[in-house]
Amino acid sequence: MRKLLLLTSVILVGLVFIARLFYLQVYSSNSYNIFEDTAILKEFTYPKRGYVYDRNGKLLVANQPSYDVMVIPREVEPMDSTEFYDFCKLLKISKKDYIKKLDRATNYSTRLPSPFVPQLSKNDYAVLQEKMRKYEGFYIQKRSLRSYQTTIGANVLGDIGEVNRGIITKQPYYKLGDLIGKQGIEKTYENILRGVKGIKFIQKDRFNKNIGPFKEGSFDTLPKPGKDITITIDSRLQAYGELLMKNKRGGIVAIEPSSGEILAMVSGPSYNPNLLVGRDRSKNFSKLYRDSIAKPLFDRGLQAMYPPGSPFKTLNALIALQEGVVKTEDRFSCSMGYRYGNRKMGCHVHRSPVNMNIGIYESCNAYFANIYRKIIDKYDKPSDGMDAWSKHIKSFGLGNYLNNDLSVGQPGKVPSAETYDRDYGKNKWYTTFTISNAIGQGEVLATPIQLANMAAAIGNRGYYYTPHIIKNIEGDTVPLNFTIPKYTTIDKQHFEPVVQGMYDVYNKGTASMLKVKDIEICGKTGTAENFAIIDSVKTQLTDHSIFVAFAPKDNPKIAIAVFVENGYFGSRFAGRMASLMIEQYLKGKITRTDMENFVLRYSLKHEYEKPYSGEPFGINRQTSLVPIEENEFQKSLKTKAEITKS
């Protein structure tokens, strides 16, 4: 009986072991995770990041080889003092740096590889590649860094940098040391440009030595290269815009009205995109980031919200026609301004009385104050009139992000009845409380890209395409949203008198000195008041110079908005720059060299220093013209010649 019991026990135990082995081999094989197997080394192979071309096929962004020294902390063996010194010298780091980097890698993972010294140059790699074998736990991994084939368009192109822990947590695709688009198109089109990493699984023996591919490489994958993209930017026009903005602050955005493609997107001051490549990226980025005065990383074309000033008057003219509160021939008097109650909105000297055409080309504040009041007062309550007005304004793309493919932006501000109910109390305000909206001041704010889009909508006589930066994706299509026109609330027939008024701005109005031969340009000058808090006091600074335009008059090829901070009246700097950009794009050359020389020769740096130097802003806040040094001017002319040849 005992023998039978023993035999039964042995058989039962054997069956249990067989069943367990069968379960592990058959049913549990799916739970095996090769990434968690500590006996297998995982080596990632990085794909070629997609190239970036401008609208004319010029290569803007390529790749260059880079080499990272990687570390697996648990495999690092102790070094004697001589070896440790030689190793640090080889990597050009200090003892303190070594400890800090190893601690960082250990905190991430003791068994997974992470970057120890990233982004070595070719020369450093040549020295290191043979000697690295002596140091256990370290190896060199090849990858690509960006190589910017241009010195312009930093705000457009953006840059790539290392992922942080927050990104790794949200997107498991990325590992410590991986690179990701941080700004510009590198950020917006990261998933398209980056490609997909490949991986090799390498078997290790019990002595932790590599013995070859795991299962003959059957689990290995090849990297998939990123896709090339073509962007809408005209690199010559972009370079010219950045040259014109030199020694100034502001933004220029140019759009092709028939498609919404962004031709140029200038932010001043700018910087060379190559500064944010390689081992000096962190140092250079910190320097740019800490410049809290010039703010070179702040994209003024997309993020700066300014009072739109007089260009905004064109929208009020269109709304007045649509609402039927005014005819084009209706006239209003102007006695150096518009009086309401015991207050007065000033205006410059010009003929009076004024109809719509004269009101636009002479930029008469009194005319637009009158028609604005008629728009709001058409309704029984100011709140209803304000909401109707606000709806019209927003139909031109103001007051929102435009739903574009740009990595940064601001919505601007278009007030509604709710705005004034909040400020003054419900039903406790009147039209005159909001009268500054008539001339693009007050609560209205807009970015340069919004005003360029507004100009495109006027040039198109009532519709626009969403401004966008992508023109073509290798093997793919442009998002459908960018190909569908967005219509304003203004009927087409109301645009012609406003377009004519903008055309007459160049022929006999505030921009008559900015005409360009053989190009019919429609534009609108603007001067926006500029305030800053200095020593806790709201201080009025030199006005901003603003200009919007499109050309030619019929079937326009370019629409543009220019903001020059502290540039004074619209035609002084912004108007000249807009006319030059239009001529450069449509003709490919400049005939108005007098305007070009003016813009290149005079700087506004002294204006930007005044809030910090205590220097007064001058009579009527007018900018005193300060020329740059002659050798700097000659360098600018040389740069212009190079742009023309490119």
XYZ file of C-alpha atoms in Angstrom, residues 4-589:
586
model
C 1.380 2.342 -4.330
C 0.945 5.655 -2.489
C 4.551 6.646 -3.201
C 4.216 5.703 -6.871
C 0.975 7.691 -7.129
C 2.608 10.744 -5.519
C 5.554 10.611 -7.923
C 3.219 10.311 -10.920
C 1.052 13.223 -9.699
C 4.087 15.475 -9.135
C 5.399 14.549 -12.553
C 2.082 15.393 -14.150
C 2.039 18.763 -12.362
C 5.523 19.590 -13.665
C 4.601 18.486 -17.199
C 1.410 20.554 -17.098
C 3.296 23.579 -15.830
C 5.951 23.266 -18.506
C 3.270 22.837 -21.163
C 1.503 25.967 -19.907
C 4.711 27.996 -19.890
C 5.688 26.854 -23.380
C 2.282 27.102 -25.059
C -0.114 29.324 -23.183
C 2.309 31.756 -21.537
C 4.559 32.395 -24.531
C 2.480 35.422 -25.490
C 3.223 37.110 -22.181
C 6.952 37.081 -22.828
C 8.225 40.645 -23.279
C 11.544 40.829 -25.025
C 11.999 44.421 -23.835
C 11.979 43.214 -20.217
C 14.507 40.445 -20.791
C 17.684 41.620 -19.040
C 19.784 39.071 -20.916
C 19.147 40.859 -24.195
C 20.701 44.201 -25.173
C 18.437 46.544 -27.145
C 20.183 48.815 -29.609
C 18.028 51.384 -31.407
C 18.888 52.509 -34.909
C 17.649 55.980 -35.711
C 15.986 56.848 -39.029
C 16.874 59.664 -41.362
C 14.783 62.667 -40.402
C 12.848 64.115 -43.318
C 14.327 67.003 -45.298
C 12.608 70.379 -45.572
C 12.397 72.354 -48.841
C 11.004 75.808 -49.608
C 8.206 76.381 -52.155
C 10.758 76.655 -54.989
C 12.541 73.398 -54.155
C 15.473 74.929 -52.278
C 16.811 72.660 -49.527
C 16.476 74.374 -46.152
C 16.999 71.582 -43.624
C 19.086 68.411 -44.027
C 20.887 66.066 -41.614
C 24.425 65.601 -40.376
C 25.899 62.583 -38.566
C 26.190 62.747 -34.801
C 27.432 60.285 -32.228
C 26.243 59.714 -28.677
C 28.265 58.018 -25.945
C 25.707 55.711 -24.311
C 25.896 54.096 -20.874
C 24.270 51.078 -19.202
C 24.904 51.861 -15.506
C 24.873 48.307 -14.122
C 27.530 47.236 -16.635
C 29.957 50.019 -15.757
C 33.040 48.591 -14.038
C 35.146 50.505 -11.497
C 38.178 52.309 -12.931
C 41.448 53.096 -11.234
C 42.446 56.749 -10.943
C 44.548 56.697 -14.135
C 41.806 55.070 -16.210
C 39.209 57.440 -14.781
C 41.344 60.486 -15.613
C 42.005 59.243 -19.159
C 38.312 58.507 -19.722
C 37.169 61.966 -18.592
C 39.884 63.585 -20.684
C 38.784 61.548 -23.691
C 35.202 62.757 -23.306
C 36.235 66.334 -22.416
C 34.325 66.287 -19.146
C 35.272 66.828 -15.500
C 35.063 64.346 -12.626
C 32.032 66.243 -11.341
C 30.356 65.984 -14.771
C 31.043 62.231 -14.883
C 29.364 61.621 -11.516
C 26.398 63.837 -12.398
C 25.839 62.138 -15.753
C 26.144 58.629 -14.333
C 23.725 59.450 -11.510
C 21.222 60.791 -14.049
C 21.478 57.628 -16.133
C 21.162 55.422 -13.027
C 18.044 57.260 -11.895
C 16.504 56.620 -15.297
C 17.391 52.904 -15.392
C 20.327 50.742 -14.313
C 19.763 48.241 -17.120
C 18.578 50.410 -20.033
C 20.990 52.472 -22.141
C 20.798 56.261 -21.948
C 22.951 59.099 -23.325
C 26.086 59.868 -21.343
C 27.721 62.423 -23.639
C 25.450 63.257 -26.574
C 26.155 64.795 -29.957
C 29.860 64.215 -30.495
C 31.443 65.714 -33.577
C 33.027 63.650 -36.354
C 36.490 64.484 -35.051
C 35.649 63.436 -31.482
C 34.114 60.213 -32.773
C 37.238 59.376 -34.773
C 39.339 59.646 -31.616
C 36.907 57.701 -29.429
C 35.706 54.802 -31.546
C 38.715 52.526 -30.985
C 39.338 53.422 -27.345
C 35.762 53.005 -26.114
C 36.138 49.202 -26.085
C 38.307 49.476 -22.992
C 35.455 50.889 -20.925
C 32.731 48.421 -19.984
C 29.166 49.711 -19.969
C 29.849 52.422 -22.540
C 29.348 52.341 -26.296
C 28.826 54.786 -29.180
C 25.497 55.131 -30.958
C 25.136 56.898 -34.295
C 22.232 59.223 -35.064
C 21.449 62.320 -37.123
C 21.337 65.956 -36.110
C 19.808 68.741 -38.126
C 21.922 70.682 -40.586
C 20.291 73.976 -41.483
C 21.321 74.978 -44.989
C 20.332 78.568 -44.305
C 20.769 81.284 -41.700
C 17.187 82.571 -41.935
C 13.731 81.445 -40.850
C 14.585 80.234 -37.337
C 11.046 80.985 -36.142
C 9.611 79.073 -39.125
C 11.894 76.038 -39.125
C 12.189 75.612 -35.364
C 14.646 73.132 -33.844
C 14.924 69.717 -32.217
C 16.053 68.908 -28.695
C 16.078 66.105 -26.122
C 12.799 64.815 -24.757
C 12.045 65.339 -21.087
C 10.406 62.912 -18.658
C 6.987 64.465 -19.215
C 7.127 63.691 -22.937
C 8.412 60.155 -22.274
C 5.500 59.506 -19.894
C 2.917 60.743 -22.399
C 4.537 59.231 -25.493
C 6.258 55.871 -24.777
C 7.772 55.863 -28.289
C 10.438 58.222 -26.970
C 13.275 57.146 -24.682
C 15.714 59.209 -22.647
C 18.064 61.011 -25.030
C 15.727 60.882 -28.029
C 15.250 64.094 -30.001
C 11.910 65.747 -30.739
C 10.761 68.884 -32.562
C 10.640 71.753 -30.089
C 9.484 74.704 -32.195
C 8.302 75.637 -35.684
C 7.633 73.036 -38.350
C 9.974 70.629 -36.552
C 7.338 70.532 -33.792
C 4.187 70.707 -35.915
C 5.274 67.948 -38.298
C 7.296 65.868 -35.826
C 5.418 62.614 -36.498
C 5.964 62.986 -40.238
C 9.587 64.123 -40.150
C 10.947 61.787 -37.468
C 10.293 58.400 -39.112
C 10.261 55.224 -36.969
C 13.216 53.841 -35.041
C 14.596 50.410 -35.836
C 15.924 48.030 -33.166
C 18.452 45.211 -32.814
C 18.220 42.582 -30.066
C 21.604 41.202 -29.026
C 21.940 38.068 -26.881
C 24.318 38.146 -23.905
C 25.961 35.217 -22.127
C 26.212 34.677 -18.388
C 29.353 36.815 -18.329
C 27.338 39.698 -19.853
C 29.238 39.510 -23.142
C 27.558 39.981 -26.506
C 27.285 36.668 -28.348
C 25.286 37.729 -31.393
C 21.768 38.541 -32.619
C 18.907 37.155 -30.549
C 17.170 34.327 -32.457
C 19.227 35.169 -35.554
C 17.753 38.667 -35.760
C 14.176 37.514 -36.332
C 12.893 40.189 -33.931
C 15.032 42.978 -35.370
C 13.422 45.817 -37.315
C 14.858 48.333 -39.746
C 14.334 52.075 -39.241
C 11.748 53.778 -41.450
C 12.995 57.142 -42.719
C 10.972 60.286 -42.103
C 9.122 61.905 -44.974
C 10.426 64.988 -46.764
C 8.184 68.037 -46.716
C 7.917 71.183 -48.803
C 6.811 74.319 -47.017
C 5.069 77.349 -48.462
C 7.801 79.827 -47.552
C 9.677 81.635 -50.318
C 13.172 81.615 -48.800
C 14.335 84.636 -50.839
C 11.365 86.696 -49.688
C 11.886 85.488 -46.109
C 15.561 86.477 -46.223
C 14.684 89.895 -47.644
C 12.065 90.471 -44.949
C 14.556 89.583 -42.215
C 17.061 92.012 -43.737
C 14.489 94.822 -43.729
C 13.629 94.066 -40.094
C 17.272 94.284 -39.015
C 17.796 96.759 -36.127
C 14.043 96.785 -35.563
C 11.425 94.774 -33.707
C 8.204 93.573 -35.188
C 6.638 91.069 -37.515
C 5.943 90.601 -41.224
C 3.529 88.003 -42.574
C 2.879 87.575 -46.301
C 0.171 85.238 -47.648
C -0.867 84.049 -51.097
C -4.595 84.993 -51.089
C -5.634 82.343 -53.619
C -4.407 79.477 -51.417
C -3.653 80.715 -47.891
C -0.023 79.643 -48.296
C 2.328 81.666 -46.093
C 5.041 83.213 -48.275
C 7.063 84.833 -45.506
C 6.802 84.929 -41.728
C 9.373 87.301 -40.280
C 9.963 88.010 -36.611
C 12.492 90.595 -35.528
C 14.948 90.222 -33.997
C 15.740 86.747 -35.260
C 18.717 84.380 -34.894
C 20.646 81.774 -36.872
C 18.873 78.391 -36.567
C 22.260 76.637 -36.468
C 22.782 78.063 -32.962
C 20.395 75.403 -31.667
C 22.295 72.421 -33.089
C 24.944 70.306 -31.398
C 26.508 70.324 -27.935
C 26.190 74.102 -27.609
C 22.422 74.019 -28.076
C 21.606 74.264 -24.376
C 23.999 77.155 -23.799
C 22.770 79.077 -26.846
C 19.113 78.432 -26.061
C 19.573 79.732 -22.520
C 21.179 82.891 -23.860
C 18.289 83.512 -26.270
C 15.671 82.619 -23.663
C 17.113 84.960 -21.039
C 17.081 87.946 -23.372
C 13.903 89.338 -21.845
C 14.241 92.687 -23.640
C 14.683 91.820 -27.343
C 12.953 88.401 -26.919
C 14.366 86.686 -30.047
C 12.450 83.465 -29.264
C 9.138 85.354 -29.222
C 7.541 85.025 -32.667
C 6.074 88.483 -33.156
C 4.368 87.495 -36.402
C 2.235 84.907 -34.593
C 2.286 85.768 -30.898
C 2.470 89.551 -30.571
C -0.981 91.077 -30.113
C -1.077 94.738 -31.139
C -3.878 97.275 -31.550
C -4.557 96.969 -35.301
C -4.944 100.725 -35.743
C -6.251 102.278 -38.944
C -6.152 99.135 -41.158
C -9.052 97.973 -38.987
C -11.142 100.850 -40.385
C -11.607 98.878 -43.607
C -13.638 96.289 -41.703
C -15.857 98.938 -40.158
C -16.516 100.321 -43.643
C -17.540 96.863 -44.873
C -19.776 96.231 -41.860
C -21.485 99.617 -42.278
C -22.290 98.758 -45.909
C -23.494 95.257 -45.005
C -25.701 96.586 -42.190
C -27.120 99.227 -44.533
C -26.398 102.143 -42.183
C -24.347 104.141 -44.699
C -23.947 104.671 -48.442
C -20.563 105.201 -50.036
C -21.447 108.796 -50.962
C -22.637 109.789 -47.452
C -20.436 112.548 -46.028
C -19.429 113.478 -42.497
C -17.572 116.553 -41.356
C -14.212 116.430 -39.628
C -12.865 119.355 -37.628
C -9.548 117.866 -36.611
C -11.417 115.029 -34.951
C -14.701 113.680 -33.618
C -16.455 115.106 -30.547
C -18.642 112.989 -28.286
C -19.885 114.499 -25.042
C -17.066 116.561 -23.592
C -14.402 114.405 -25.211
C -12.691 114.436 -28.583
C -11.046 111.805 -30.773
C -8.329 113.681 -32.662
C -7.571 113.531 -36.381
C -4.996 115.005 -38.756
C -5.611 117.862 -41.207
C -7.419 116.932 -44.433
C -10.406 118.011 -46.535
C -13.917 117.951 -45.078
C -16.654 116.747 -45.374
C -15.589 113.156 -46.033
C -17.221 110.240 -47.875
C -16.136 106.586 -47.657
C -13.460 106.788 -50.329
C -11.848 109.874 -48.816
C -12.310 108.448 -45.333
C -10.241 105.399 -46.264
C -7.430 107.040 -48.216
C -7.143 109.992 -45.814
C -7.680 107.697 -42.792
C -10.228 110.033 -41.204
C -11.003 109.152 -37.592
C -14.170 111.253 -37.550
C -15.661 109.423 -40.540
C -15.165 106.012 -38.964
C -16.369 107.138 -35.542
C -19.615 108.234 -37.203
C -20.231 105.032 -39.114
C -19.229 102.873 -36.125
C -21.880 104.582 -34.000
C -24.439 103.982 -36.743
C -23.570 100.265 -36.776
C -24.033 99.827 -33.023
C -26.988 102.198 -32.686
C -28.921 100.458 -35.463
C -30.071 97.985 -32.817
C -32.429 98.646 -29.916
C -29.717 97.954 -27.362
C -25.963 98.641 -27.602
C -25.327 95.059 -26.502
C -27.186 93.685 -29.549
C -25.344 96.050 -31.858
C -22.008 95.113 -30.316
C -22.634 91.383 -30.744
C -23.651 91.871 -34.395
C -20.496 93.939 -35.011
C -18.331 91.356 -33.218
C -19.734 88.525 -35.342
C -18.793 90.370 -38.536
C -15.250 91.054 -37.316
C -14.673 87.451 -36.283
C -15.739 86.216 -39.720
C -12.445 87.659 -41.037
C -10.432 85.357 -38.771
C -9.813 87.866 -35.989
C -10.282 86.813 -32.385
C -9.232 83.179 -32.909
C -6.199 81.001 -33.650
C -7.239 80.502 -37.311
C -6.908 76.695 -36.916
C -3.603 76.701 -38.803
C -0.607 74.360 -38.681
C 1.737 76.699 -36.824
C 3.248 75.635 -33.512
C 2.476 78.867 -31.635
C -0.043 81.678 -31.852
C -2.394 84.018 -30.066
C -6.120 84.599 -30.648
C -6.005 88.386 -30.473
C -9.086 90.033 -28.995
C -12.440 91.038 -30.435
C -14.732 92.537 -27.772
C -18.409 91.638 -27.472
C -21.282 92.830 -25.300
C -20.059 90.447 -22.617
C -16.726 92.312 -22.539
C -18.377 95.617 -21.646
C -20.981 94.039 -19.357
C -18.064 92.685 -17.366
C -16.235 96.026 -17.328
C -19.149 98.410 -16.726
C -22.085 96.261 -15.640
C -24.938 94.814 -17.688
C -26.804 97.509 -19.661
C -24.700 100.234 -18.001
C -22.623 101.233 -21.007
C -23.248 103.047 -24.305
C -21.772 103.120 -27.796
C -19.418 105.974 -26.918
C -17.810 103.769 -24.238
C -16.514 101.613 -27.112
C -15.792 104.326 -29.695
C -12.072 103.476 -29.909
C -13.047 100.291 -31.745
C -13.909 102.548 -34.688
C -10.223 103.187 -35.345
C -8.666 99.886 -34.239
C -7.731 100.958 -30.737
C -9.484 100.264 -27.442
C -10.118 96.622 -26.665
C -9.285 95.274 -30.148
C -6.026 93.335 -30.519
C -4.661 91.423 -33.516
C -1.540 89.539 -34.541
C 0.300 90.252 -37.819
C -0.857 86.936 -39.313
C -4.486 87.837 -38.554
C -4.157 91.190 -40.319
C -2.406 89.606 -43.306
C -5.302 87.150 -43.489
C -7.745 90.072 -43.228
C -6.025 91.746 -46.188
C -6.250 88.473 -48.145
C -9.992 88.237 -47.430
C -10.536 91.794 -48.678
C -8.404 91.129 -51.768
C -10.478 88.003 -52.460
C -13.675 90.054 -52.029
C -15.066 88.103 -49.122
C -13.290 84.835 -48.404
C -9.945 83.443 -47.283
C -8.125 80.138 -47.005
C -6.700 79.117 -43.645
C -3.096 80.397 -43.548
C -0.756 77.405 -43.486
C 2.909 76.503 -43.814
C 2.752 73.029 -45.430
C 2.752 72.774 -49.222
C 3.571 69.124 -49.846
C 4.224 65.955 -47.834
C 6.131 63.119 -49.485
C 3.633 60.400 -50.369
C 0.764 62.196 -48.641
C -1.725 65.035 -49.133
C -2.169 68.443 -47.533
C -4.990 68.533 -44.933
C -8.372 69.179 -46.560
C -9.106 72.033 -44.152
C -6.498 74.189 -45.916
C -8.171 73.836 -49.317
C -11.692 74.929 -48.330
C -12.516 78.676 -48.540
C -13.930 80.393 -45.446
C -16.492 83.085 -46.242
C -16.982 86.303 -44.318
C -20.394 87.712 -43.394
C -20.005 90.544 -45.928
C -21.636 90.276 -49.361
C -19.274 90.447 -52.326
C -20.687 93.674 -53.806
C -19.661 95.689 -50.744
C -15.940 95.073 -51.214
C -15.320 97.133 -54.363
C -15.649 100.605 -52.762
C -13.340 99.539 -49.916
C -10.811 98.037 -52.344
C -10.926 101.277 -54.352
C -10.312 103.268 -51.186
C -7.278 101.122 -50.375
C -6.036 101.554 -53.948
C -6.369 105.331 -53.567
C -4.299 105.175 -50.361
C -1.387 104.640 -52.773
C -2.601 106.999 -55.487
C -3.564 110.080 -53.504
C -3.640 109.178 -49.830
C -1.386 108.446 -46.867
C 0.877 106.091 -48.864
C 1.174 108.095 -52.085
C 4.948 108.301 -51.704
C 5.196 104.476 -51.562
C 3.954 103.685 -55.075
C 5.797 101.042 -57.089
C 5.825 101.337 -60.868
C 3.723 98.823 -62.786
C 2.154 97.290 -59.633
C -1.374 98.171 -58.528
C -1.137 97.976 -54.735
C -4.069 98.384 -52.357
C -3.031 99.253 -48.827
C -3.850 100.938 -45.558
C -1.505 102.812 -43.264
C -1.828 102.566 -39.509
C -0.420 104.149 -36.383
C -1.232 102.453 -33.076
C -0.723 103.966 -29.663
C 1.858 102.151 -27.587
C 1.915 101.986 -23.782
C 4.166 100.296 -21.240
C 4.321 100.142 -17.452
C 7.531 101.877 -16.353
C 8.200 102.166 -12.612
C 4.544 101.256 -11.953
C 3.326 104.097 -14.182
C 1.449 103.603 -17.469
C 3.647 105.464 -19.940
C 2.926 106.305 -23.573
C 5.812 105.318 -25.829
C 6.473 105.997 -29.481
C 3.613 104.693 -31.640
C 3.780 101.446 -33.597
C 4.031 101.633 -37.388
C 1.481 99.392 -39.152
C 0.678 98.629 -42.767
C -1.495 96.091 -44.584
C -1.695 95.634 -48.347
C -2.401 93.276 -51.214
C -1.353 93.304 -54.866
C -2.243 93.407 -57.621
C -5.642 95.004 -57.167
C -7.473 92.236 -59.043
C -6.640 88.561 -58.480
C -3.984 89.405 -55.863
C -0.859 87.267 -55.608
C 0.293 88.534 -52.220
C -1.317 89.979 -49.096
C 0.885 91.349 -46.343
C 0.851 92.858 -42.866
C 3.830 94.656 -41.321
C 4.193 95.789 -37.703
C 7.237 97.794 -36.634
C 7.324 98.451 -32.922
C 7.939 102.111 -32.005
C 8.182 102.925 -35.722
C 5.808 105.923 -35.510
C 3.400 106.528 -38.417
C 2.455 103.742 -40.820
C 4.195 104.923 -43.961
C 7.532 105.636 -42.307
C 8.774 102.070 -41.826
C 5.932 99.525 -42.135
C 4.587 101.024 -45.391
C 8.013 101.128 -47.031
C 8.750 97.565 -45.960
C 5.411 96.269 -47.257
C 5.891 97.938 -50.653
C 9.426 96.564 -50.934
C 8.301 93.031 -50.016
C 5.542 93.190 -52.630
C 7.928 94.398 -55.335
C 10.528 91.779 -54.412
C 7.968 88.997 -54.664
C 6.190 90.123 -57.837
C 9.194 91.442 -59.774
C 12.125 89.610 -58.210
C 14.026 92.881 -58.014
